[in-house]
Amino acid sequence: MQWIADSGMCATERERASAVATHSADFFARFAPVADEDRLLAAALWVYWGFAFDDARCDSGPLSSRPAQFNALAGQVQRACETDSAAGTDRFVGALQDIMRRFRGFAAPTQVSRFVHAHRAWLSGVAWQIGNQAAGRMPSLDDFLTMRLLSSGGEPTFALLELATGAQVPDHELHRPAVRALTEMAILVAALDNDRHSLHKELTSGESDQNLSVVLMQERSCGLQEAVTAGTALRDRVLLRFVHLHDRVRPTASTELAGYLQGLRHGMRGNNEWGLRVPRYLRDGRWPDETDDTLPTWAEEPSDSRPGPVEGAPSLAWWWDADLA
């Protein structure tokens, strides 16, 4: 908590309290329970930084509907991620550079480079999201899911797995289409779970236009409850495909890849557990009414177990290719 106060990234006490309330150390410890403390600390600091940046510069800050200004800032922030010599006046730049120095102090260059590329992917997705907001554009389901793979921050968050555990997955394994598909599916499952957790807060604050349920309401001309049900079914089908493909890839995986795949599994479950209790998703400082049937709950079985690609999402259809494994 002292690092957050000293980093300079929070302009007010309220911002500092909001950053602390993300419980980011608890969040990422669920992704990488085998990480040693120093590596886990550095990874958790980036998560704290990411949530603070998201709140102040992406979701609801002054740049949240100004794509040109955000893109200029994103370029500076990304360069600060890439090199310690980059100069930037934004208050988030110095804090990010401190985190990156920690990464470079204990991680192999390949691991750091993978994180840097994942960081760029995240910022590109946020730029897409802000462009939609500025234009008042409601994306199609396919566009939304593709955007969410990037804008959710899942790329850098799962790239932290190697940094936190120290295990470097060989290139020929990490870049296999099946492993890439598993990574994308884990990102999307976590992103859609977050959409479900944050739905009430976003509806209350008027920031729900980039949420799966609202996209489905437009796409299918349906009400909120039907959209929530459809979104859950979509998420469950992706998770089932993850499980089936994982079980085909895992038996021949190296020790490093097996650890990475387990991190994907830990991440999906841990993100959901964290989202059920973190103050970030509270509305007006309290939990929504427990009788509300749009609230997320645990289920004993998937709500939709149909095989094959999700309808209306051709950009994701390749995850179901029969020859992936």
mmCIF file of C-alpha atoms in Angstrom:
data_model
loop_
_atom_site.group_PDB
_atom_site.id
_atom_site.type_symbol
_atom_site.label_atom_id
_atom_site.label_comp_id
_atom_site.label_asym_id
_atom_site.label_seq_id
_atom_site.Cartn_x
_atom_site.Cartn_y
_atom_site.Cartn_z
ATOM 1 C CA MET A 1 0.000 0.000 0.000
ATOM 2 C CA GLN A 2 2.939 2.286 0.594
ATOM 3 C CA TRP A 3 4.020 1.858 -3.016
ATOM 4 C CA ILE A 4 0.615 3.097 -4.214
ATOM 5 C CA ALA A 5 0.925 6.186 -2.038
ATOM 6 C CA ASP A 6 4.513 6.872 -3.132
ATOM 7 C CA SER A 7 4.085 6.092 -6.832
ATOM 8 C CA GLY A 8 2.397 9.375 -7.733
ATOM 9 C CA MET A 9 -0.191 7.665 -9.921
ATOM 10 C CA CYS A 10 -3.144 8.594 -7.678
ATOM 11 C CA ALA A 11 -4.106 12.274 -7.732
ATOM 12 C CA THR A 12 -6.457 12.177 -4.752
ATOM 13 C CA GLU A 13 -7.040 10.207 -1.594
ATOM 14 C CA ARG A 14 -10.201 8.839 -3.188
ATOM 15 C CA GLU A 15 -8.206 7.486 -6.126
ATOM 16 C CA ARG A 16 -5.697 5.932 -3.740
ATOM 17 C CA ALA A 17 -8.487 4.287 -1.740
ATOM 18 C CA SER A 18 -10.080 2.990 -4.942
ATOM 19 C CA ALA A 19 -6.784 1.475 -6.051
ATOM 20 C CA VAL A 20 -6.282 -0.230 -2.691
ATOM 21 C CA ALA A 21 -9.866 -1.527 -2.817
ATOM 22 C CA THR A 22 -9.150 -3.476 -6.016
ATOM 23 C CA HIS A 23 -7.444 -6.079 -3.793
ATOM 24 C CA SER A 24 -5.009 -6.663 -6.638
ATOM 25 C CA ALA A 25 -2.576 -8.704 -4.550
ATOM 26 C CA ASP A 26 -5.382 -11.128 -3.690
ATOM 27 C CA PHE A 27 -6.470 -11.060 -7.337
ATOM 28 C CA PHE A 28 -3.155 -12.100 -8.860
ATOM 29 C CA ALA A 29 -2.173 -14.479 -6.067
ATOM 30 C CA ARG A 30 -5.123 -16.544 -7.275
ATOM 31 C CA PHE A 31 -3.580 -16.672 -10.769
ATOM 32 C CA ALA A 32 -0.123 -17.693 -9.589
ATOM 33 C CA PRO A 33 -0.296 -19.394 -6.177
ATOM 34 C CA VAL A 34 3.164 -20.928 -6.716
ATOM 35 C CA ALA A 35 4.927 -17.585 -7.325
ATOM 36 C CA ASP A 36 7.597 -16.395 -4.933
ATOM 37 C CA GLU A 37 6.876 -13.221 -2.982
ATOM 38 C CA ASP A 38 9.116 -10.770 -4.848
ATOM 39 C CA ARG A 39 7.843 -11.798 -8.260
ATOM 40 C CA LEU A 40 4.248 -11.860 -7.049
ATOM 41 C CA LEU A 41 4.633 -8.393 -5.557
ATOM 42 C CA ALA A 42 5.871 -6.924 -8.838
ATOM 43 C CA ALA A 43 3.027 -8.585 -10.768
ATOM 44 C CA ALA A 44 0.454 -7.327 -8.245
ATOM 45 C CA LEU A 45 1.840 -3.784 -8.526
ATOM 46 C CA TRP A 46 1.127 -3.832 -12.248
ATOM 47 C CA VAL A 47 -2.435 -4.992 -11.565
ATOM 48 C CA TYR A 48 -2.908 -2.123 -9.081
ATOM 49 C CA TRP A 49 -1.458 0.220 -11.697
ATOM 50 C CA GLY A 50 -3.682 -1.208 -14.424
ATOM 51 C CA PHE A 51 -6.890 -0.778 -12.461
ATOM 52 C CA ALA A 52 -5.951 2.785 -11.474
ATOM 53 C CA PHE A 53 -5.081 3.670 -15.084
ATOM 54 C CA ASP A 54 -8.301 2.079 -16.320
ATOM 55 C CA ASP A 55 -10.408 4.102 -13.901
ATOM 56 C CA ALA A 56 -8.662 7.438 -14.458
ATOM 57 C CA ARG A 57 -7.888 7.293 -18.170
ATOM 58 C CA CYS A 58 -10.108 4.673 -19.830
ATOM 59 C CA ASP A 59 -13.542 3.842 -18.434
ATOM 60 C CA SER A 60 -14.793 7.095 -16.952
ATOM 61 C CA GLY A 61 -11.988 9.648 -16.942
ATOM 62 C CA PRO A 62 -11.747 12.749 -19.134
ATOM 63 C CA LEU A 63 -10.247 10.736 -22.026
ATOM 64 C CA SER A 64 -12.932 8.026 -22.015
ATOM 65 C CA SER A 65 -14.689 9.622 -25.007
ATOM 66 C CA ARG A 66 -11.743 11.420 -26.615
ATOM 67 C CA PRO A 67 -9.916 8.868 -28.779
ATOM 68 C CA ALA A 68 -7.333 11.226 -30.265
ATOM 69 C CA GLN A 69 -6.172 12.401 -26.861
ATOM 70 C CA PHE A 70 -6.214 8.876 -25.449
ATOM 71 C CA ASN A 71 -4.183 7.513 -28.357
ATOM 72 C CA ALA A 72 -1.508 10.140 -27.787
ATOM 73 C CA LEU A 73 -1.322 9.192 -24.112
ATOM 74 C CA ALA A 74 -1.351 5.468 -24.903
ATOM 75 C CA GLY A 75 1.676 5.947 -27.139
ATOM 76 C CA GLN A 76 3.602 7.603 -24.309
ATOM 77 C CA VAL A 77 2.536 4.959 -21.793
ATOM 78 C CA GLN A 78 3.463 2.098 -24.096
ATOM 79 C CA ARG A 79 6.890 3.579 -24.750
ATOM 80 C CA ALA A 80 7.401 3.900 -20.999
ATOM 81 C CA CYS A 81 6.627 0.179 -20.781
ATOM 82 C CA GLU A 82 9.251 -0.540 -23.432
ATOM 83 C CA THR A 83 12.147 1.564 -22.164
ATOM 84 C CA ASP A 84 13.206 3.276 -18.969
ATOM 85 C CA SER A 85 14.595 6.233 -20.903
ATOM 86 C CA ALA A 86 11.193 7.287 -22.219
ATOM 87 C CA ALA A 87 9.989 10.667 -21.013
ATOM 88 C CA GLY A 88 6.356 11.299 -20.235
ATOM 89 C CA THR A 89 4.501 13.892 -18.219
ATOM 90 C CA ASP A 90 1.478 11.786 -17.267
ATOM 91 C CA ARG A 91 1.423 10.677 -13.636
ATOM 92 C CA PHE A 92 1.077 7.019 -14.615
ATOM 93 C CA VAL A 93 4.330 6.918 -16.595
ATOM 94 C CA GLY A 94 6.798 6.940 -13.698
ATOM 95 C CA ALA A 95 4.900 4.287 -11.760
ATOM 96 C CA LEU A 96 4.846 1.988 -14.795
ATOM 97 C CA GLN A 97 8.562 2.449 -15.359
ATOM 98 C CA ASP A 98 9.255 1.490 -11.751
ATOM 99 C CA ILE A 99 7.286 -1.744 -12.244
ATOM 100 C CA MET A 100 9.102 -2.512 -15.490
ATOM 101 C CA ARG A 101 12.471 -2.030 -13.772
ATOM 102 C CA ARG A 102 11.418 -4.664 -11.267
ATOM 103 C CA PHE A 103 10.471 -7.051 -14.073
ATOM 104 C CA ARG A 104 13.760 -6.537 -15.870
ATOM 105 C CA GLY A 105 15.608 -7.115 -12.605
ATOM 106 C CA PHE A 106 14.486 -10.730 -12.264
ATOM 107 C CA ALA A 107 12.985 -11.887 -15.582
ATOM 108 C CA ALA A 108 14.500 -13.099 -18.832
ATOM 109 C CA PRO A 109 14.324 -10.672 -21.783
ATOM 110 C CA THR A 110 11.927 -12.993 -23.613
ATOM 111 C CA GLN A 111 9.459 -12.897 -20.718
ATOM 112 C CA VAL A 112 9.629 -9.106 -20.505
ATOM 113 C CA SER A 113 9.220 -8.775 -24.278
ATOM 114 C CA ARG A 114 6.126 -10.978 -24.212
ATOM 115 C CA PHE A 115 4.601 -8.785 -21.527
ATOM 116 C CA VAL A 116 5.425 -5.602 -23.460
ATOM 117 C CA HIS A 117 3.675 -6.930 -26.578
ATOM 118 C CA ALA A 118 0.663 -7.977 -24.486
ATOM 119 C CA HIS A 119 0.573 -4.486 -22.955
ATOM 120 C CA ARG A 120 0.398 -2.940 -26.419
ATOM 121 C CA ALA A 121 -2.472 -5.256 -27.339
ATOM 122 C CA TRP A 122 -4.419 -4.123 -24.265
ATOM 123 C CA LEU A 123 -4.002 -0.424 -25.082
ATOM 124 C CA SER A 124 -5.096 -1.039 -28.669
ATOM 125 C CA GLY A 125 -8.294 -2.627 -27.384
ATOM 126 C CA VAL A 126 -8.966 0.276 -25.042
ATOM 127 C CA ALA A 127 -8.494 2.667 -27.981
ATOM 128 C CA TRP A 128 -11.107 0.656 -29.917
ATOM 129 C CA GLN A 129 -13.494 0.857 -26.958
ATOM 130 C CA ILE A 130 -13.011 4.607 -26.524
ATOM 131 C CA GLY A 131 -13.564 5.109 -30.236
ATOM 132 C CA ASN A 132 -16.918 3.341 -29.919
ATOM 133 C CA GLN A 133 -17.876 5.490 -26.955
ATOM 134 C CA ALA A 134 -16.925 8.711 -28.713
ATOM 135 C CA ALA A 135 -18.978 7.796 -31.802
ATOM 136 C CA GLY A 136 -21.925 6.483 -29.802
ATOM 137 C CA ARG A 137 -21.413 3.196 -31.629
ATOM 138 C CA MET A 138 -22.838 -0.049 -30.272
ATOM 139 C CA PRO A 139 -20.615 -2.842 -31.626
ATOM 140 C CA SER A 140 -21.967 -6.048 -33.098
ATOM 141 C CA LEU A 141 -21.540 -9.182 -30.987
ATOM 142 C CA ASP A 142 -18.575 -10.329 -33.090
ATOM 143 C CA ASP A 143 -16.848 -6.953 -32.896
ATOM 144 C CA PHE A 144 -17.539 -6.698 -29.181
ATOM 145 C CA LEU A 145 -16.075 -10.105 -28.354
ATOM 146 C CA THR A 146 -12.990 -9.393 -30.463
ATOM 147 C CA MET A 147 -12.565 -6.011 -28.785
ATOM 148 C CA ARG A 148 -13.080 -7.524 -25.340
ATOM 149 C CA LEU A 149 -10.213 -9.963 -25.907
ATOM 150 C CA LEU A 150 -7.987 -6.882 -25.972
ATOM 151 C CA SER A 151 -9.676 -4.185 -23.884
ATOM 152 C CA SER A 152 -10.261 -6.405 -20.848
ATOM 153 C CA GLY A 153 -6.548 -6.417 -20.016
ATOM 154 C CA GLY A 154 -6.384 -10.187 -20.140
ATOM 155 C CA GLU A 155 -3.391 -10.225 -22.490
ATOM 156 C CA PRO A 156 -0.949 -8.536 -20.075
ATOM 157 C CA THR A 157 -2.547 -10.150 -17.023
ATOM 158 C CA PHE A 158 -1.956 -13.676 -18.302
ATOM 159 C CA ALA A 159 1.465 -12.635 -19.646
ATOM 160 C CA LEU A 160 2.324 -11.901 -16.005
ATOM 161 C CA LEU A 161 2.166 -15.640 -15.305
ATOM 162 C CA GLU A 162 5.670 -16.223 -16.665
ATOM 163 C CA LEU A 163 7.018 -13.179 -14.842
ATOM 164 C CA ALA A 164 5.472 -14.262 -11.551
ATOM 165 C CA THR A 165 6.444 -17.932 -11.692
ATOM 166 C CA GLY A 166 9.759 -17.642 -13.517
ATOM 167 C CA ALA A 167 8.833 -20.464 -15.907
ATOM 168 C CA GLN A 168 9.563 -19.609 -19.546
ATOM 169 C CA VAL A 169 7.412 -21.512 -22.016
ATOM 170 C CA PRO A 170 9.386 -22.410 -25.166
ATOM 171 C CA ASP A 171 8.349 -20.413 -28.220
ATOM 172 C CA HIS A 172 7.402 -23.507 -30.209
ATOM 173 C CA GLU A 173 4.855 -24.414 -27.527
ATOM 174 C CA LEU A 174 3.524 -20.994 -26.538
ATOM 175 C CA HIS A 175 2.850 -20.041 -30.153
ATOM 176 C CA ARG A 176 1.076 -23.254 -31.093
ATOM 177 C CA PRO A 177 -2.411 -22.413 -32.403
ATOM 178 C CA ALA A 178 -3.984 -24.633 -29.734
ATOM 179 C CA VAL A 179 -2.161 -22.821 -26.920
ATOM 180 C CA ARG A 180 -3.050 -19.456 -28.418
ATOM 181 C CA ALA A 181 -6.688 -20.554 -28.588
ATOM 182 C CA LEU A 182 -6.596 -21.641 -24.939
ATOM 183 C CA THR A 183 -5.112 -18.285 -23.940
ATOM 184 C CA GLU A 184 -7.775 -16.356 -25.837
ATOM 185 C CA MET A 185 -10.552 -18.486 -24.378
ATOM 186 C CA ALA A 186 -9.275 -17.929 -20.843
ATOM 187 C CA ILE A 187 -9.133 -14.184 -21.508
ATOM 188 C CA LEU A 188 -12.681 -14.108 -22.844
ATOM 189 C CA VAL A 189 -14.159 -16.211 -20.040
ATOM 190 C CA ALA A 190 -12.607 -13.885 -17.459
ATOM 191 C CA ALA A 191 -13.710 -10.795 -19.394
ATOM 192 C CA LEU A 192 -17.312 -11.984 -19.668
ATOM 193 C CA ASP A 193 -17.356 -12.895 -15.982
ATOM 194 C CA ASN A 194 -16.225 -9.344 -15.253
ATOM 195 C CA ASP A 195 -19.009 -8.004 -17.461
ATOM 196 C CA ARG A 196 -21.489 -9.973 -15.369
ATOM 197 C CA HIS A 197 -19.998 -8.805 -12.056
ATOM 198 C CA SER A 198 -19.947 -5.150 -13.123
ATOM 199 C CA LEU A 199 -23.332 -5.043 -14.873
ATOM 200 C CA HIS A 200 -25.319 -3.541 -12.006
ATOM 201 C CA LYS A 201 -22.743 -0.877 -11.279
ATOM 202 C CA GLU A 202 -22.463 0.037 -14.963
ATOM 203 C CA LEU A 203 -26.226 0.235 -15.445
ATOM 204 C CA THR A 204 -26.485 2.531 -12.431
ATOM 205 C CA SER A 205 -23.674 4.810 -13.610
ATOM 206 C CA GLY A 206 -24.736 4.853 -17.265
ATOM 207 C CA GLU A 207 -21.514 3.171 -18.455
ATOM 208 C CA SER A 208 -22.983 -0.126 -19.669
ATOM 209 C CA ASP A 209 -22.786 0.387 -23.444
ATOM 210 C CA GLN A 210 -19.646 -1.767 -23.688
ATOM 211 C CA ASN A 211 -21.054 -4.694 -21.687
ATOM 212 C CA LEU A 212 -21.966 -8.092 -23.142
ATOM 213 C CA SER A 213 -25.542 -8.003 -21.860
ATOM 214 C CA VAL A 214 -26.275 -4.621 -23.432
ATOM 215 C CA VAL A 215 -24.693 -5.701 -26.735
ATOM 216 C CA LEU A 216 -26.886 -8.820 -26.755
ATOM 217 C CA MET A 217 -29.995 -6.750 -25.980
ATOM 218 C CA GLN A 218 -29.372 -4.832 -29.206
ATOM 219 C CA GLU A 219 -28.149 -7.798 -31.252
ATOM 220 C CA ARG A 220 -31.137 -9.982 -30.387
ATOM 221 C CA SER A 221 -33.765 -7.330 -29.638
ATOM 222 C CA CYS A 222 -34.405 -8.807 -26.193
ATOM 223 C CA GLY A 223 -34.758 -7.698 -22.590
ATOM 224 C CA LEU A 224 -32.074 -7.577 -19.923
ATOM 225 C CA GLN A 225 -32.804 -10.915 -18.257
ATOM 226 C CA GLU A 226 -32.861 -12.768 -21.581
ATOM 227 C CA ALA A 227 -29.577 -11.103 -22.547
ATOM 228 C CA VAL A 228 -27.952 -12.086 -19.244
ATOM 229 C CA THR A 229 -29.076 -15.678 -19.772
ATOM 230 C CA ALA A 230 -27.754 -15.686 -23.339
ATOM 231 C CA GLY A 231 -24.447 -14.182 -22.202
ATOM 232 C CA THR A 232 -24.031 -16.885 -19.584
ATOM 233 C CA ALA A 233 -24.697 -19.564 -22.174
ATOM 234 C CA LEU A 234 -22.106 -18.063 -24.522
ATOM 235 C CA ARG A 235 -19.525 -17.925 -21.741
ATOM 236 C CA ASP A 236 -20.245 -21.521 -20.721
ATOM 237 C CA ARG A 237 -19.764 -22.791 -24.267
ATOM 238 C CA VAL A 238 -16.370 -21.104 -24.479
ATOM 239 C CA LEU A 239 -15.347 -22.555 -21.112
ATOM 240 C CA LEU A 240 -16.416 -26.057 -22.178
ATOM 241 C CA ARG A 241 -14.337 -25.755 -25.336
ATOM 242 C CA PHE A 242 -11.398 -24.644 -23.198
ATOM 243 C CA VAL A 243 -11.735 -27.724 -20.995
ATOM 244 C CA HIS A 244 -11.968 -30.114 -23.954
ATOM 245 C CA LEU A 245 -9.022 -28.583 -25.817
ATOM 246 C CA HIS A 246 -6.928 -28.289 -22.652
ATOM 247 C CA ASP A 247 -7.347 -31.995 -22.000
ATOM 248 C CA ARG A 248 -5.994 -32.748 -25.470
ATOM 249 C CA VAL A 249 -2.987 -30.415 -25.163
ATOM 250 C CA ARG A 250 -1.945 -31.062 -21.560
ATOM 251 C CA PRO A 251 -0.688 -34.687 -21.883
ATOM 252 C CA THR A 252 2.163 -33.745 -24.256
ATOM 253 C CA ALA A 253 3.009 -30.373 -22.698
ATOM 254 C CA SER A 254 6.426 -29.584 -21.256
ATOM 255 C CA THR A 255 6.710 -28.762 -17.572
ATOM 256 C CA GLU A 256 6.748 -25.044 -18.406
ATOM 257 C CA LEU A 257 3.692 -25.221 -20.655
ATOM 258 C CA ALA A 258 1.827 -27.367 -18.143
ATOM 259 C CA GLY A 259 2.438 -24.697 -15.515
ATOM 260 C CA TYR A 260 1.204 -22.003 -17.891
ATOM 261 C CA LEU A 261 -1.959 -23.950 -18.690
ATOM 262 C CA GLN A 262 -2.610 -24.413 -14.995
ATOM 263 C CA GLY A 263 -2.195 -20.651 -14.601
ATOM 264 C CA LEU A 264 -4.931 -20.105 -17.183
ATOM 265 C CA ARG A 265 -7.204 -22.389 -15.165
ATOM 266 C CA HIS A 266 -6.293 -20.701 -11.882
ATOM 267 C CA GLY A 267 -6.871 -17.314 -13.510
ATOM 268 C CA MET A 268 -10.388 -18.024 -14.706
ATOM 269 C CA ARG A 269 -11.489 -19.437 -11.362
ATOM 270 C CA GLY A 270 -9.576 -16.861 -9.320
ATOM 271 C CA ASN A 271 -10.925 -13.928 -11.304
ATOM 272 C CA ASN A 272 -14.476 -15.124 -10.732
ATOM 273 C CA GLU A 273 -13.984 -15.662 -6.998
ATOM 274 C CA TRP A 274 -12.338 -12.237 -6.670
ATOM 275 C CA GLY A 275 -15.136 -10.575 -8.647
ATOM 276 C CA LEU A 276 -17.808 -11.924 -6.321
ATOM 277 C CA ARG A 277 -16.442 -10.023 -3.339
ATOM 278 C CA VAL A 278 -14.213 -7.156 -4.478
ATOM 279 C CA PRO A 279 -15.435 -3.610 -3.632
ATOM 280 C CA ARG A 280 -14.725 -2.575 -7.250
ATOM 281 C CA TYR A 281 -18.042 -4.055 -8.325
ATOM 282 C CA LEU A 282 -20.145 -2.707 -5.491
ATOM 283 C CA ARG A 283 -22.952 -0.321 -6.328
ATOM 284 C CA ASP A 284 -23.257 2.694 -4.005
ATOM 285 C CA GLY A 285 -21.022 0.922 -1.507
ATOM 286 C CA ARG A 286 -23.348 -2.060 -1.050
ATOM 287 C CA TRP A 287 -24.144 -5.383 -2.653
ATOM 288 C CA PRO A 288 -27.173 -5.527 -4.968
ATOM 289 C CA ASP A 289 -30.360 -7.134 -3.676
ATOM 290 C CA GLU A 290 -29.774 -10.877 -3.408
ATOM 291 C CA THR A 291 -33.233 -11.535 -4.849
ATOM 292 C CA ASP A 292 -32.150 -9.999 -8.173
ATOM 293 C CA ASP A 293 -31.976 -12.895 -10.622
ATOM 294 C CA THR A 294 -29.386 -11.200 -12.832
ATOM 295 C CA LEU A 295 -26.718 -11.667 -10.146
ATOM 296 C CA PRO A 296 -23.958 -14.227 -10.880
ATOM 297 C CA THR A 297 -24.123 -17.519 -9.016
ATOM 298 C CA TRP A 298 -22.229 -20.811 -9.163
ATOM 299 C CA ALA A 299 -23.833 -23.604 -11.181
ATOM 300 C CA GLU A 300 -23.408 -27.375 -11.033
ATOM 301 C CA GLU A 301 -23.372 -27.729 -14.812
ATOM 302 C CA PRO A 302 -23.051 -25.474 -17.880
ATOM 303 C CA SER A 303 -26.165 -23.644 -18.997
ATOM 304 C CA ASP A 304 -25.389 -24.496 -22.636
ATOM 305 C CA SER A 305 -23.310 -27.526 -23.596
ATOM 306 C CA ARG A 306 -23.885 -27.463 -27.348
ATOM 307 C CA PRO A 307 -20.712 -28.243 -29.322
ATOM 308 C CA GLY A 308 -19.422 -26.071 -32.118
ATOM 309 C CA PRO A 309 -18.699 -22.353 -32.534
ATOM 310 C CA VAL A 310 -20.802 -19.634 -30.943
ATOM 311 C CA GLU A 311 -23.408 -18.256 -33.326
ATOM 312 C CA GLY A 312 -22.810 -14.675 -34.467
ATOM 313 C CA ALA A 313 -19.107 -14.720 -33.583
ATOM 314 C CA PRO A 314 -17.141 -15.861 -36.663
ATOM 315 C CA SER A 315 -13.953 -14.258 -35.319
ATOM 316 C CA LEU A 316 -13.881 -16.904 -32.592
ATOM 317 C CA ALA A 317 -14.920 -19.897 -34.691
ATOM 318 C CA TRP A 318 -11.349 -21.131 -35.197
ATOM 319 C CA TRP A 319 -11.200 -22.146 -31.516
ATOM 320 C CA TRP A 320 -13.361 -25.130 -32.499
ATOM 321 C CA ASP A 321 -11.154 -26.286 -35.402
ATOM 322 C CA ALA A 322 -10.897 -30.073 -35.168
ATOM 323 C CA ASP A 323 -7.152 -30.175 -35.888
ATOM 324 C CA LEU A 324 -6.037 -27.605 -33.292
ATOM 325 C CA ALA A 325 -4.472 -30.117 -30.923
#
